[in-house]
PDB file of N, CA and C in Angstrom:
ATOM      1  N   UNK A  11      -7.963 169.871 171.928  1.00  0.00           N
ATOM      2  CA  UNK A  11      -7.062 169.633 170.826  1.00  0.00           C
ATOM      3  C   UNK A  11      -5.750 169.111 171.390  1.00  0.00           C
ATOM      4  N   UNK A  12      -4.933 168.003 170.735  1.00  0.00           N
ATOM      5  CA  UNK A  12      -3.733 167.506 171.321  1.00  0.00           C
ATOM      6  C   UNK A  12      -2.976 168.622 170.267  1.00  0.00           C
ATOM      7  N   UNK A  13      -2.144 168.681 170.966  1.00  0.00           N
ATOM      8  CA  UNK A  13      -0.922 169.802 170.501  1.00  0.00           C
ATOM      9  C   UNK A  13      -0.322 168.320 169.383  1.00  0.00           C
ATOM     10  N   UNK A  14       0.023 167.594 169.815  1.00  0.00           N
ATOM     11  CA  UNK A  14       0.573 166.873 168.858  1.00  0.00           C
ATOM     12  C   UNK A  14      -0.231 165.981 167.539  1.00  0.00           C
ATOM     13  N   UNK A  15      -0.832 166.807 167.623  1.00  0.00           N
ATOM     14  CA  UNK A  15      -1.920 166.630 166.202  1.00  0.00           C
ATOM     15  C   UNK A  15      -2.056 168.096 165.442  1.00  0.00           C
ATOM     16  N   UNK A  16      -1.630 169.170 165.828  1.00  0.00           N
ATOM     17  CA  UNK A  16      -1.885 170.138 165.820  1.00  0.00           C
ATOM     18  C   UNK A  16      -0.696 170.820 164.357  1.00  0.00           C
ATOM     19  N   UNK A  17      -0.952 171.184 163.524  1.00  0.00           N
ATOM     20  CA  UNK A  17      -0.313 171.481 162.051  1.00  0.00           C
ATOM     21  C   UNK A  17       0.647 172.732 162.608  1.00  0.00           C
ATOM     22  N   UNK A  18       2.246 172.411 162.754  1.00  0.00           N
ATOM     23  CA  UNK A  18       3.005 173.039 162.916  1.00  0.00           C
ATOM     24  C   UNK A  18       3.938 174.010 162.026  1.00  0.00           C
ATOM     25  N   UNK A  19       3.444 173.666 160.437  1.00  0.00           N
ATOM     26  CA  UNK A  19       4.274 173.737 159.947  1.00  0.00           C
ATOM     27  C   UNK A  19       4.660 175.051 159.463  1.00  0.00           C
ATOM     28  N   UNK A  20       3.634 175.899 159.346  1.00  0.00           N
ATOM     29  CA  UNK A  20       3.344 177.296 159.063  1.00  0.00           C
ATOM     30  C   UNK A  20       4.381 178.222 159.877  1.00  0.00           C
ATOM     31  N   UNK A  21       4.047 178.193 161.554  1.00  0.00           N
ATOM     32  CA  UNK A  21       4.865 178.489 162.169  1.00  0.00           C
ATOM     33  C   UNK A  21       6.544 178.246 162.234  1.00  0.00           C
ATOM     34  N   UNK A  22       6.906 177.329 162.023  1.00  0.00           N
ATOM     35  CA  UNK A  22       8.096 176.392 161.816  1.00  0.00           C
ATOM     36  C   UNK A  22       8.621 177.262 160.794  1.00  0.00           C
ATOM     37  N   UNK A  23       7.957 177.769 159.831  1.00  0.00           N
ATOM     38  CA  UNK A  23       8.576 178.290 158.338  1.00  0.00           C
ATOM     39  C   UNK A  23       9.332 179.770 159.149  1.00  0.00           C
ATOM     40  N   UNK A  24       8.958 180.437 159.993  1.00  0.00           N
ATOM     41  CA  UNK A  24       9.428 181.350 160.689  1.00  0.00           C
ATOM     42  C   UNK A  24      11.133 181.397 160.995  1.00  0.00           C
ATOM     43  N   UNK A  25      11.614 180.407 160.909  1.00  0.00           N
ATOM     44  CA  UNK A  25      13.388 180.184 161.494  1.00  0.00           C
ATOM     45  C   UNK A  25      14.122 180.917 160.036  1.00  0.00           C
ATOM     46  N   UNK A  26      14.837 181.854 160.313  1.00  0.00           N
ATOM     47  CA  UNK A  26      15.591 182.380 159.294  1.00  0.00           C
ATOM     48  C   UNK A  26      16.712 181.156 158.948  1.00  0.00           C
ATOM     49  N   UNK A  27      17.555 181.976 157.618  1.00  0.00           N
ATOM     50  CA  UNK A  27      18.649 180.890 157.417  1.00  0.00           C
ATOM     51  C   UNK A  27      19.570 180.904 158.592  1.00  0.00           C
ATOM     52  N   UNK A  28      19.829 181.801 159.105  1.00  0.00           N
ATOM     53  CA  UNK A  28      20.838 181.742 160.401  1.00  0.00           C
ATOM     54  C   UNK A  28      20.314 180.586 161.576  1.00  0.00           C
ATOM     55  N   UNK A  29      19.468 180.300 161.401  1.00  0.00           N
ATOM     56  CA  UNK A  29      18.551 179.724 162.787  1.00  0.00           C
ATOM     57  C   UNK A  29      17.655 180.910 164.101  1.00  0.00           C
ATOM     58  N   UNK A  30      17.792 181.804 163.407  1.00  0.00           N
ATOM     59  CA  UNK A  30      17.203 182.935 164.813  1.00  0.00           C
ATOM     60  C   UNK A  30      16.234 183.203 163.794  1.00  0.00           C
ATOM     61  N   UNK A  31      14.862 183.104 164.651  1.00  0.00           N
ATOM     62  CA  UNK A  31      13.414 183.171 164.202  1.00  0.00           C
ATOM     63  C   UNK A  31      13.227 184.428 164.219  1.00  0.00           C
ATOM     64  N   UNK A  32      12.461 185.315 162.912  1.00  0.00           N
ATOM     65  CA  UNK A  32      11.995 186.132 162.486  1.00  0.00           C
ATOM     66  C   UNK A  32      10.954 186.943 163.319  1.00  0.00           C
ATOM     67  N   UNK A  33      11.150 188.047 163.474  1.00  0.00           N
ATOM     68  CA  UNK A  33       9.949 188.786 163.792  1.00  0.00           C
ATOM     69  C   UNK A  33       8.852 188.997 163.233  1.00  0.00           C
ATOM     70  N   UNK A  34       7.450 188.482 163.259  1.00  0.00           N
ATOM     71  CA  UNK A  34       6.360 188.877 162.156  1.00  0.00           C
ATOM     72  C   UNK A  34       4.854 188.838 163.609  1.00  0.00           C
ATOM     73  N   UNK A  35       4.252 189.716 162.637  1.00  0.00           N
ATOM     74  CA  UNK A  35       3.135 189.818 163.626  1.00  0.00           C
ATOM     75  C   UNK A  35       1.857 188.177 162.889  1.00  0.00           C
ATOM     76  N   UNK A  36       1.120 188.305 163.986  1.00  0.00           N
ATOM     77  CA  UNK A  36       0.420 186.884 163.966  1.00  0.00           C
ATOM     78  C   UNK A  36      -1.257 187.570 164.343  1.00  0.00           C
ATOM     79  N   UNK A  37      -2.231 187.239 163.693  1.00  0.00           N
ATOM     80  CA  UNK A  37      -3.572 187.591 164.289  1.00  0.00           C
ATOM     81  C   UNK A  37      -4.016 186.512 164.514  1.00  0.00           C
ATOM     82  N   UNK A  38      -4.629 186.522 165.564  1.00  0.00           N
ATOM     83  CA  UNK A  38      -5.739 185.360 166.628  1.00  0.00           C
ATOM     84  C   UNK A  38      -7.081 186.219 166.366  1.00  0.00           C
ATOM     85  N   UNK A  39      -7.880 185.356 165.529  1.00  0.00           N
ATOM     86  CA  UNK A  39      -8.709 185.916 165.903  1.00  0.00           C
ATOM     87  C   UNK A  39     -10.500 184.508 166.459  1.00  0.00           C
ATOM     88  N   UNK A  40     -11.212 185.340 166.838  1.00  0.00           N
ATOM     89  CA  UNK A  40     -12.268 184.431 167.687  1.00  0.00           C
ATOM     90  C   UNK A  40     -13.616 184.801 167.426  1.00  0.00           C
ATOM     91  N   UNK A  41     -14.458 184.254 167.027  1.00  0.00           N
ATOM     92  CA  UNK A  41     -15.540 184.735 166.737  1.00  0.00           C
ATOM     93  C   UNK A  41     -16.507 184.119 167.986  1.00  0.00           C
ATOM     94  N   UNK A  42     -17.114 184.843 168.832  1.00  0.00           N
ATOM     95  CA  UNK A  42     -18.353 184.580 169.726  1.00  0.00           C
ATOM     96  C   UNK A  42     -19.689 184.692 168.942  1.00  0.00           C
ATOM     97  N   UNK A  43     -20.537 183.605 169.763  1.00  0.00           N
ATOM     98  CA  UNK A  43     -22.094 183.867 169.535  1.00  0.00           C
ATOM     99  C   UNK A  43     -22.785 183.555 171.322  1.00  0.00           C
ATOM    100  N   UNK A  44     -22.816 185.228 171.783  1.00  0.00           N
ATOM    101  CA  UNK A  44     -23.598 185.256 172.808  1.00  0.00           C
ATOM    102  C   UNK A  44     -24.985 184.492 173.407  1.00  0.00           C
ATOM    103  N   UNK A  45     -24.957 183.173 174.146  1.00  0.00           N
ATOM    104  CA  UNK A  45     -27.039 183.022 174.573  1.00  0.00           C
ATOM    105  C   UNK A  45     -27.270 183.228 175.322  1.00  0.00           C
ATOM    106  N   UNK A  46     -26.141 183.931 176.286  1.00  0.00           N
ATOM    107  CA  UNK A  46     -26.402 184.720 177.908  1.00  0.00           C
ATOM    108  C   UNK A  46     -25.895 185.260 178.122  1.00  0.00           C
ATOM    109  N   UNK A  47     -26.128 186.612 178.054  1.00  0.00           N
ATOM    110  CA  UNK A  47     -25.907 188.047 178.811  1.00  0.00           C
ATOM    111  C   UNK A  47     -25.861 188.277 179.882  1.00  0.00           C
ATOM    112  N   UNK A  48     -26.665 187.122 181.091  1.00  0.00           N
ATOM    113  CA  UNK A  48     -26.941 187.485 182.147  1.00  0.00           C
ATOM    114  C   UNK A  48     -26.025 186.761 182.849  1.00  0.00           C
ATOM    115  N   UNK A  49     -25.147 185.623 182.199  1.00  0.00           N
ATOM    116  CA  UNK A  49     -23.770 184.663 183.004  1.00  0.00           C
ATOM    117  C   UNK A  49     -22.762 185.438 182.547  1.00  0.00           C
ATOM    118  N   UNK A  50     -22.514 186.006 180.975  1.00  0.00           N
ATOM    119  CA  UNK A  50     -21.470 186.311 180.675  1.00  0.00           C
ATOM    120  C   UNK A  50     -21.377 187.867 181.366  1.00  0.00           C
ATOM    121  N   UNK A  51     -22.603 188.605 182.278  1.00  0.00           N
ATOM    122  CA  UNK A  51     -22.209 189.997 183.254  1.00  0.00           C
ATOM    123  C   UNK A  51     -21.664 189.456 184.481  1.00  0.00           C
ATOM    124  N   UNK A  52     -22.332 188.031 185.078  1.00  0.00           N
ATOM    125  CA  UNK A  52     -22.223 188.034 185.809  1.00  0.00           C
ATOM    126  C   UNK A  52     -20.537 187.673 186.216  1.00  0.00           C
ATOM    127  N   UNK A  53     -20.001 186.537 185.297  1.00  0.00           N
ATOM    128  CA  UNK A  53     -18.268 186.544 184.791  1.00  0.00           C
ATOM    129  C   UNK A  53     -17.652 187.414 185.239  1.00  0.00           C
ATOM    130  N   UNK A  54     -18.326 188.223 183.920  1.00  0.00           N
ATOM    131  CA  UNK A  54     -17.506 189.665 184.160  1.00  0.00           C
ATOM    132  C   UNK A  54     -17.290 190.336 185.353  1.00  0.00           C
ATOM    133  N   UNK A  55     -18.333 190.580 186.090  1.00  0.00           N
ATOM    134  CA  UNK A  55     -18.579 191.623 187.310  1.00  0.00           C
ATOM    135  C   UNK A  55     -17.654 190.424 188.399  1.00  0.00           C
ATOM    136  N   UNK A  56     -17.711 189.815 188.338  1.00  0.00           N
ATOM    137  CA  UNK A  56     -17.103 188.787 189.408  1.00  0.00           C
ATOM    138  C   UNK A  56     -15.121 188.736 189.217  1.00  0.00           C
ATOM    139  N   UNK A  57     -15.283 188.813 187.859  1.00  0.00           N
ATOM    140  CA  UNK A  57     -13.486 188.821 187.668  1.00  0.00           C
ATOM    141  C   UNK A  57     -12.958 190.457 188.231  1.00  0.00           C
ATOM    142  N   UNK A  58     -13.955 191.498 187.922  1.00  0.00           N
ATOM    143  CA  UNK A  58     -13.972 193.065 188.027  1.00  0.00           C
ATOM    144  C   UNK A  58     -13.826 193.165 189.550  1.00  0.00           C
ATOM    145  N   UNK A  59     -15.031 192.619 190.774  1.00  0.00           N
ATOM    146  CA  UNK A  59     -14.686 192.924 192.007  1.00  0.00           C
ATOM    147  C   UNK A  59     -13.332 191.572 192.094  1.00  0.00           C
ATOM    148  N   UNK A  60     -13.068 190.427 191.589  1.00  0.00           N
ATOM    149  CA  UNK A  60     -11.527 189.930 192.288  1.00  0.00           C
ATOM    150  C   UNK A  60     -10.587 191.081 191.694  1.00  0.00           C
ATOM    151  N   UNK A  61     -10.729 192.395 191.143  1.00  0.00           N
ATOM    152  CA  UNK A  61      -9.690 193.010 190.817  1.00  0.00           C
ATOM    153  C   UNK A  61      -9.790 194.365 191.646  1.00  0.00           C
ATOM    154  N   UNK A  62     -10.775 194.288 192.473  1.00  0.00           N
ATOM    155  CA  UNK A  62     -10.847 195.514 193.381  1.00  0.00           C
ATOM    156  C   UNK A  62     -11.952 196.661 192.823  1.00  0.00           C
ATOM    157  N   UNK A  63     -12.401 196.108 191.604  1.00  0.00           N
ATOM    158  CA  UNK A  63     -13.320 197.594 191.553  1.00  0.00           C
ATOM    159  C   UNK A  63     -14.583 197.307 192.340  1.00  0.00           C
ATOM    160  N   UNK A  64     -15.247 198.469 192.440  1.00  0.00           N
ATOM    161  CA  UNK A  64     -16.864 198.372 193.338  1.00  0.00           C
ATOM    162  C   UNK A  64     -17.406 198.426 192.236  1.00  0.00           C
ATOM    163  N   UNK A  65     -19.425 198.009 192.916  1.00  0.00           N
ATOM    164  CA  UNK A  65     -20.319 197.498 192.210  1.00  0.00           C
ATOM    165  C   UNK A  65     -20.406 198.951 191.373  1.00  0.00           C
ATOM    166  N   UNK A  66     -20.322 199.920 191.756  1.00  0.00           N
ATOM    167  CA  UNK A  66     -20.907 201.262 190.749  1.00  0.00           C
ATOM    168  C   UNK A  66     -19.785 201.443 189.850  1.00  0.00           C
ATOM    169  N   UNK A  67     -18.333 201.294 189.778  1.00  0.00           N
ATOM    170  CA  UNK A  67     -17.258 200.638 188.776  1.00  0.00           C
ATOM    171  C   UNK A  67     -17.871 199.766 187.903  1.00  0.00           C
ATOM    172  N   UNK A  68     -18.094 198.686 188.254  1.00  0.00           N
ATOM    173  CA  UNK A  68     -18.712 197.540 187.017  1.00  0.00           C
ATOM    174  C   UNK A  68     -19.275 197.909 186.629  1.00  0.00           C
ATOM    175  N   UNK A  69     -20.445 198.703 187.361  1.00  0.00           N
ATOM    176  CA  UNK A  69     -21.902 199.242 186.139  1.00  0.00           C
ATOM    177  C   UNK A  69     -21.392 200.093 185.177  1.00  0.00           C
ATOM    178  N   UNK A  70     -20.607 200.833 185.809  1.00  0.00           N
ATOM    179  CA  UNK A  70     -19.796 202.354 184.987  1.00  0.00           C
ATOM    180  C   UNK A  70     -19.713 201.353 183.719  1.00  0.00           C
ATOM    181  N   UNK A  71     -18.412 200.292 183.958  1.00  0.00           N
ATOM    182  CA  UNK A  71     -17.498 200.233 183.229  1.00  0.00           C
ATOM    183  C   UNK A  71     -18.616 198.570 182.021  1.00  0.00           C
ATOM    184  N   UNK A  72     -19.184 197.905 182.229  1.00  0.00           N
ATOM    185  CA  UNK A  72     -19.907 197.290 181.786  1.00  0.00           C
ATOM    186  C   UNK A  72     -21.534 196.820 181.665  1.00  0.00           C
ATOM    187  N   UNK A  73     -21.806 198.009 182.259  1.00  0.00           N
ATOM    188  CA  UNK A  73     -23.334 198.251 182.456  1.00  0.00           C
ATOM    189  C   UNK A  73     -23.788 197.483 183.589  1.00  0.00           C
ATOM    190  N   UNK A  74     -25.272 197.435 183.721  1.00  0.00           N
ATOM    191  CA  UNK A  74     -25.765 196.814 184.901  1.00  0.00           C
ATOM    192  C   UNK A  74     -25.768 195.639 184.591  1.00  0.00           C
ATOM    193  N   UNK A  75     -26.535 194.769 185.527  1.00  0.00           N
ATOM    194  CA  UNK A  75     -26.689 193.460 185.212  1.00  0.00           C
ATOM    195  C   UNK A  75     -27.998 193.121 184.188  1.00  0.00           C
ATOM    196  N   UNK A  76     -28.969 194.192 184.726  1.00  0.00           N
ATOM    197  CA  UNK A  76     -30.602 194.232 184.052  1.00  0.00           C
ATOM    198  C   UNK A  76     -30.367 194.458 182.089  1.00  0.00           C
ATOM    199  N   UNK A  77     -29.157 195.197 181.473  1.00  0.00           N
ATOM    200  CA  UNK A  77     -28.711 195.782 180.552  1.00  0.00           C
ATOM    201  C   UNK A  77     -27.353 195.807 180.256  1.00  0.00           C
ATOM    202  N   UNK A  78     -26.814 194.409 180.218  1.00  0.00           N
ATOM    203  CA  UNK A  78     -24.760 194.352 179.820  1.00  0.00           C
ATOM    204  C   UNK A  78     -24.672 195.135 178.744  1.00  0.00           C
ATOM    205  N   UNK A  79     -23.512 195.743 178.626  1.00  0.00           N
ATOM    206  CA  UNK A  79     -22.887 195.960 177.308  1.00  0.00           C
ATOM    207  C   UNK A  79     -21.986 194.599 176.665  1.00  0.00           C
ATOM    208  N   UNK A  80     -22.705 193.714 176.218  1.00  0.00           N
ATOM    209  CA  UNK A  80     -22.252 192.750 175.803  1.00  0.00           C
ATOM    210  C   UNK A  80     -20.487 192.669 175.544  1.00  0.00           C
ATOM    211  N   UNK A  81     -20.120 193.903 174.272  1.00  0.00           N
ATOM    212  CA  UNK A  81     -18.884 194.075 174.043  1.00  0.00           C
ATOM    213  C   UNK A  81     -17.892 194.009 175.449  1.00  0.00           C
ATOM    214  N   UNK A  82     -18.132 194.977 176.075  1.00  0.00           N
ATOM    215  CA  UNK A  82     -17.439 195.208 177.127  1.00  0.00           C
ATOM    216  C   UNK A  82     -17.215 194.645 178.320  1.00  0.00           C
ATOM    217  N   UNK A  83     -18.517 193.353 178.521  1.00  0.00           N
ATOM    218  CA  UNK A  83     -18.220 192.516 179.202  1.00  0.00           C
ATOM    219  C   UNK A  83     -17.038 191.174 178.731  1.00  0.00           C
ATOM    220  N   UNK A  84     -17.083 191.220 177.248  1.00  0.00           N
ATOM    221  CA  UNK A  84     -15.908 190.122 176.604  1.00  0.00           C
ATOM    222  C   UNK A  84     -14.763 190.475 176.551  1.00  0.00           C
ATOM    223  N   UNK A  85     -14.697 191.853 176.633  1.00  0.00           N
ATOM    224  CA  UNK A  85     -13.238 192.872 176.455  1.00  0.00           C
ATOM    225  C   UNK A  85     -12.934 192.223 177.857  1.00  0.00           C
ATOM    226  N   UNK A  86     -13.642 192.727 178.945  1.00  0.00           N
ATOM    227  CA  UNK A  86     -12.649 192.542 180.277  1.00  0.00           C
ATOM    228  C   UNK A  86     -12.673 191.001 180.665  1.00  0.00           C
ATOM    229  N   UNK A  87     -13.515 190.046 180.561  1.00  0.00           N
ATOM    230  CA  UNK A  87     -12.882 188.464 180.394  1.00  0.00           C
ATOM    231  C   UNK A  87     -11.930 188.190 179.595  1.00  0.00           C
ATOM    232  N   UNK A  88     -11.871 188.650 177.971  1.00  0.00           N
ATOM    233  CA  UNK A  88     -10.949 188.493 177.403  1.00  0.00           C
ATOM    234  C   UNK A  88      -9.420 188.682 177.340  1.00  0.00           C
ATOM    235  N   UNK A  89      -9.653 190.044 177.842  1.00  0.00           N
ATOM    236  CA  UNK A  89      -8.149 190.906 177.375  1.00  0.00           C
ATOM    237  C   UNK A  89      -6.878 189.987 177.990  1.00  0.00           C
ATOM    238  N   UNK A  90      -5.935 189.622 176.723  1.00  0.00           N
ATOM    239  CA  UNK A  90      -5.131 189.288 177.042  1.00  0.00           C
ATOM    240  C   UNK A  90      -4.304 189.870 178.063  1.00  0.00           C
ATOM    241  N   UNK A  91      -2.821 188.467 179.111  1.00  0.00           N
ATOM    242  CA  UNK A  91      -2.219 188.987 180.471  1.00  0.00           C
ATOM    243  C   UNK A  91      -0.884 189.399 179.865  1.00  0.00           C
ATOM    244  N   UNK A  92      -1.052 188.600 178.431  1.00  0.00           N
ATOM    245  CA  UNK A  92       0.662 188.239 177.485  1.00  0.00           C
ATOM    246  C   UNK A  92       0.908 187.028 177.280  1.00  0.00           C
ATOM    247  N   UNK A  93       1.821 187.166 176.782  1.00  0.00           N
ATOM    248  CA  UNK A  93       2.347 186.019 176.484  1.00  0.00           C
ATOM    249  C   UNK A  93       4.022 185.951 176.058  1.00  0.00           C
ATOM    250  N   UNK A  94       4.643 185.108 176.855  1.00  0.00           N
ATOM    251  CA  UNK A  94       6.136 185.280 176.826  1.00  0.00           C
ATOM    252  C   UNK A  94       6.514 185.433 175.610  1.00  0.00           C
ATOM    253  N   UNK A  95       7.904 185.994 175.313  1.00  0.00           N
ATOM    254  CA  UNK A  95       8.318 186.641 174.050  1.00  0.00           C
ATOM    255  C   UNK A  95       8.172 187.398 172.738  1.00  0.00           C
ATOM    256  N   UNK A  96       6.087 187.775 173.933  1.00  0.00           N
ATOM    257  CA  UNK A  96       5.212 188.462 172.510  1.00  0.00           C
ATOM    258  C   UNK A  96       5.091 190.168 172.979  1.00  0.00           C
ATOM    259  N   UNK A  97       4.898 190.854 172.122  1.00  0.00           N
ATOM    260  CA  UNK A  97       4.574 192.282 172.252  1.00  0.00           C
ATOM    261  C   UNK A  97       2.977 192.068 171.530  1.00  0.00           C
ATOM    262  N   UNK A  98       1.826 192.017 172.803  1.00  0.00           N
ATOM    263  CA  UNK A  98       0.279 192.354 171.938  1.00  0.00           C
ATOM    264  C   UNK A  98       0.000 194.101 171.632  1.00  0.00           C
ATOM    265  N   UNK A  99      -0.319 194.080 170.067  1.00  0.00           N
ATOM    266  CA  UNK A  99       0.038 195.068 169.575  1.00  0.00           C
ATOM    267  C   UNK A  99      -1.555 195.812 169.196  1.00  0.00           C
ATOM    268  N   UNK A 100      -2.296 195.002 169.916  1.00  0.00           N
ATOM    269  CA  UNK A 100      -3.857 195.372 169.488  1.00  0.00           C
ATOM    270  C   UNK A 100      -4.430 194.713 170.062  1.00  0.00           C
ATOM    271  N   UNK A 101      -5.799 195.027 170.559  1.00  0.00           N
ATOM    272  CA  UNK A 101      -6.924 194.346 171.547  1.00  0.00           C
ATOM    273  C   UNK A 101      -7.875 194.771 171.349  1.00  0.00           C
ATOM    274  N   UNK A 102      -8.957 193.779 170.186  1.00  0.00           N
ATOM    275  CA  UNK A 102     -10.176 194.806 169.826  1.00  0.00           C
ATOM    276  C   UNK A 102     -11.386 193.598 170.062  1.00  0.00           C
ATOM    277  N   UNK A 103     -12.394 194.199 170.353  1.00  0.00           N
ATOM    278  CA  UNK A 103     -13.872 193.469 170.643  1.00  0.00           C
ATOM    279  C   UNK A 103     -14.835 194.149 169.639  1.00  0.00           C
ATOM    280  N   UNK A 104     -15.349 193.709 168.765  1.00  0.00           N
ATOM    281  CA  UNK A 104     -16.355 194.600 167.750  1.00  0.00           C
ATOM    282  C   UNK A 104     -17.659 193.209 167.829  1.00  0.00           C
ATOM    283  N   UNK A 105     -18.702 193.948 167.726  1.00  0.00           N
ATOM    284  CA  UNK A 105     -19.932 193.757 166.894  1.00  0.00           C
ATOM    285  C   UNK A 105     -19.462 192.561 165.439  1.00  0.00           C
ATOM    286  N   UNK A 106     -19.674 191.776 165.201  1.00  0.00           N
ATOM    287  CA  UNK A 106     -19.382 191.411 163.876  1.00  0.00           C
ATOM    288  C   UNK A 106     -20.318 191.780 163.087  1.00  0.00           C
ATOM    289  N   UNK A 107     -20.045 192.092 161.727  1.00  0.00           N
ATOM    290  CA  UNK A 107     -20.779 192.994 160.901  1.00  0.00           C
ATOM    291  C   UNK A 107     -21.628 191.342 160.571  1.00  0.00           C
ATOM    292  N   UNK A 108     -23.037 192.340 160.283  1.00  0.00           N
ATOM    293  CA  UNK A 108     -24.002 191.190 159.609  1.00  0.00           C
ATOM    294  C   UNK A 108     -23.986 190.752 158.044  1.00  0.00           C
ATOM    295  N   UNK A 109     -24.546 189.670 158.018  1.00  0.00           N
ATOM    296  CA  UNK A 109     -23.854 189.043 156.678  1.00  0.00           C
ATOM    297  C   UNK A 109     -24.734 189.745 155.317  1.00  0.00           C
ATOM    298  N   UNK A 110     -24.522 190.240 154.788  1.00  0.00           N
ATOM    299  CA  UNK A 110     -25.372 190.573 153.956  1.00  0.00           C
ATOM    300  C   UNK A 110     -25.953 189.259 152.589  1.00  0.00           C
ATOM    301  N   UNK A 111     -27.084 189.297 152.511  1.00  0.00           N
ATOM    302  CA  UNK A 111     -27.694 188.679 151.307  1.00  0.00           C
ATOM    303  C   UNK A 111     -27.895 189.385 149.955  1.00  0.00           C
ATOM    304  N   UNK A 112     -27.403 189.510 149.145  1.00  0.00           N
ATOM    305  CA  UNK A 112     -27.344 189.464 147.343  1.00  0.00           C
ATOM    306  C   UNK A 112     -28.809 189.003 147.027  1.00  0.00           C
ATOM    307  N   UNK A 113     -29.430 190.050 146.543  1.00  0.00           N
ATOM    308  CA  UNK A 113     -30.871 189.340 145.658  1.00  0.00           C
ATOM    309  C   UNK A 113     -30.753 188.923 144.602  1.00  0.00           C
ATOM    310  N   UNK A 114     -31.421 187.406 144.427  1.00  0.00           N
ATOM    311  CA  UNK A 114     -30.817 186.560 143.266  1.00  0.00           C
ATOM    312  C   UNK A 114     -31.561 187.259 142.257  1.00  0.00           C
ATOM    313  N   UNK A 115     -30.548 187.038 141.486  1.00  0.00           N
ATOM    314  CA  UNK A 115     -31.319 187.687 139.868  1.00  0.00           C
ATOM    315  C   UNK A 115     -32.005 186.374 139.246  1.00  0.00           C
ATOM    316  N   UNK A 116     -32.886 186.915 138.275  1.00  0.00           N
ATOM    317  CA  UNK A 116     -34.178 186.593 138.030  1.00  0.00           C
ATOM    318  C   UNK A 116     -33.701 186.447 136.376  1.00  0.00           C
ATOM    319  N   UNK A 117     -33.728 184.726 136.358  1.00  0.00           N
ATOM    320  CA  UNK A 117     -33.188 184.395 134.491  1.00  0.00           C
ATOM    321  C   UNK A 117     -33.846 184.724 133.859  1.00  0.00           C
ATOM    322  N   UNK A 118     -33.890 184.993 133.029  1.00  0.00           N
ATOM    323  CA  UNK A 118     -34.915 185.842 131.222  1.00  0.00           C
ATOM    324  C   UNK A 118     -35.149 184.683 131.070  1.00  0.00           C
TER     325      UNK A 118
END
């Protein structure tokens, strides 16, 4: 995406009348669809030992390789480092709930 194509204007509305921009919270949010478990452990376990933990740490903390905990391998690739002038006020990885289907009713 070029930033300068990118719809600013929402944000922009943020500048009080004084000119000093408002405090308001902002959600990012991201929806994944997993087709490998076995690259996205291996990611994981690889970012986990550049951070010093051992192999029985990773398993602890994101299962083996034979059986990821999917969630918990996206939590620790994911988790935000920050971001200048922000306070992250929440960091969540869920399951997305499945979509439910409505049984069509049946015209008289």
């Amino acid at each position: 995406m070029d930033l300068r194509e990118f719809n600013h204007s929402g944000i922009a509305q943020g500048a009080s009348r004084n000119g000093a921009a408002e405090l308001r919270e902002i959600d990012v949010t991201v929806r994944l669809s997993v087709n490998d478990a076995g690259s996205l452990w291996a990611a994981a376990a690889a970012k986990a030992l550049s951070a010093g933990m051992t192999i029985d740490e990773i398993a602890e903390t994101i299962g083996p390789r034979e059986d990821p905990s999917v969630a918990d391998c996206i939590a620790l690739l994911c988790e935000p480092a920050g971001l200048p002038g922000c306070a992250i006020e929440d960091f969540t990885v869920a399951h997305a709930a499945p979509v439910m289907q409505l049984p069509r009713s049946i015209a008289a």
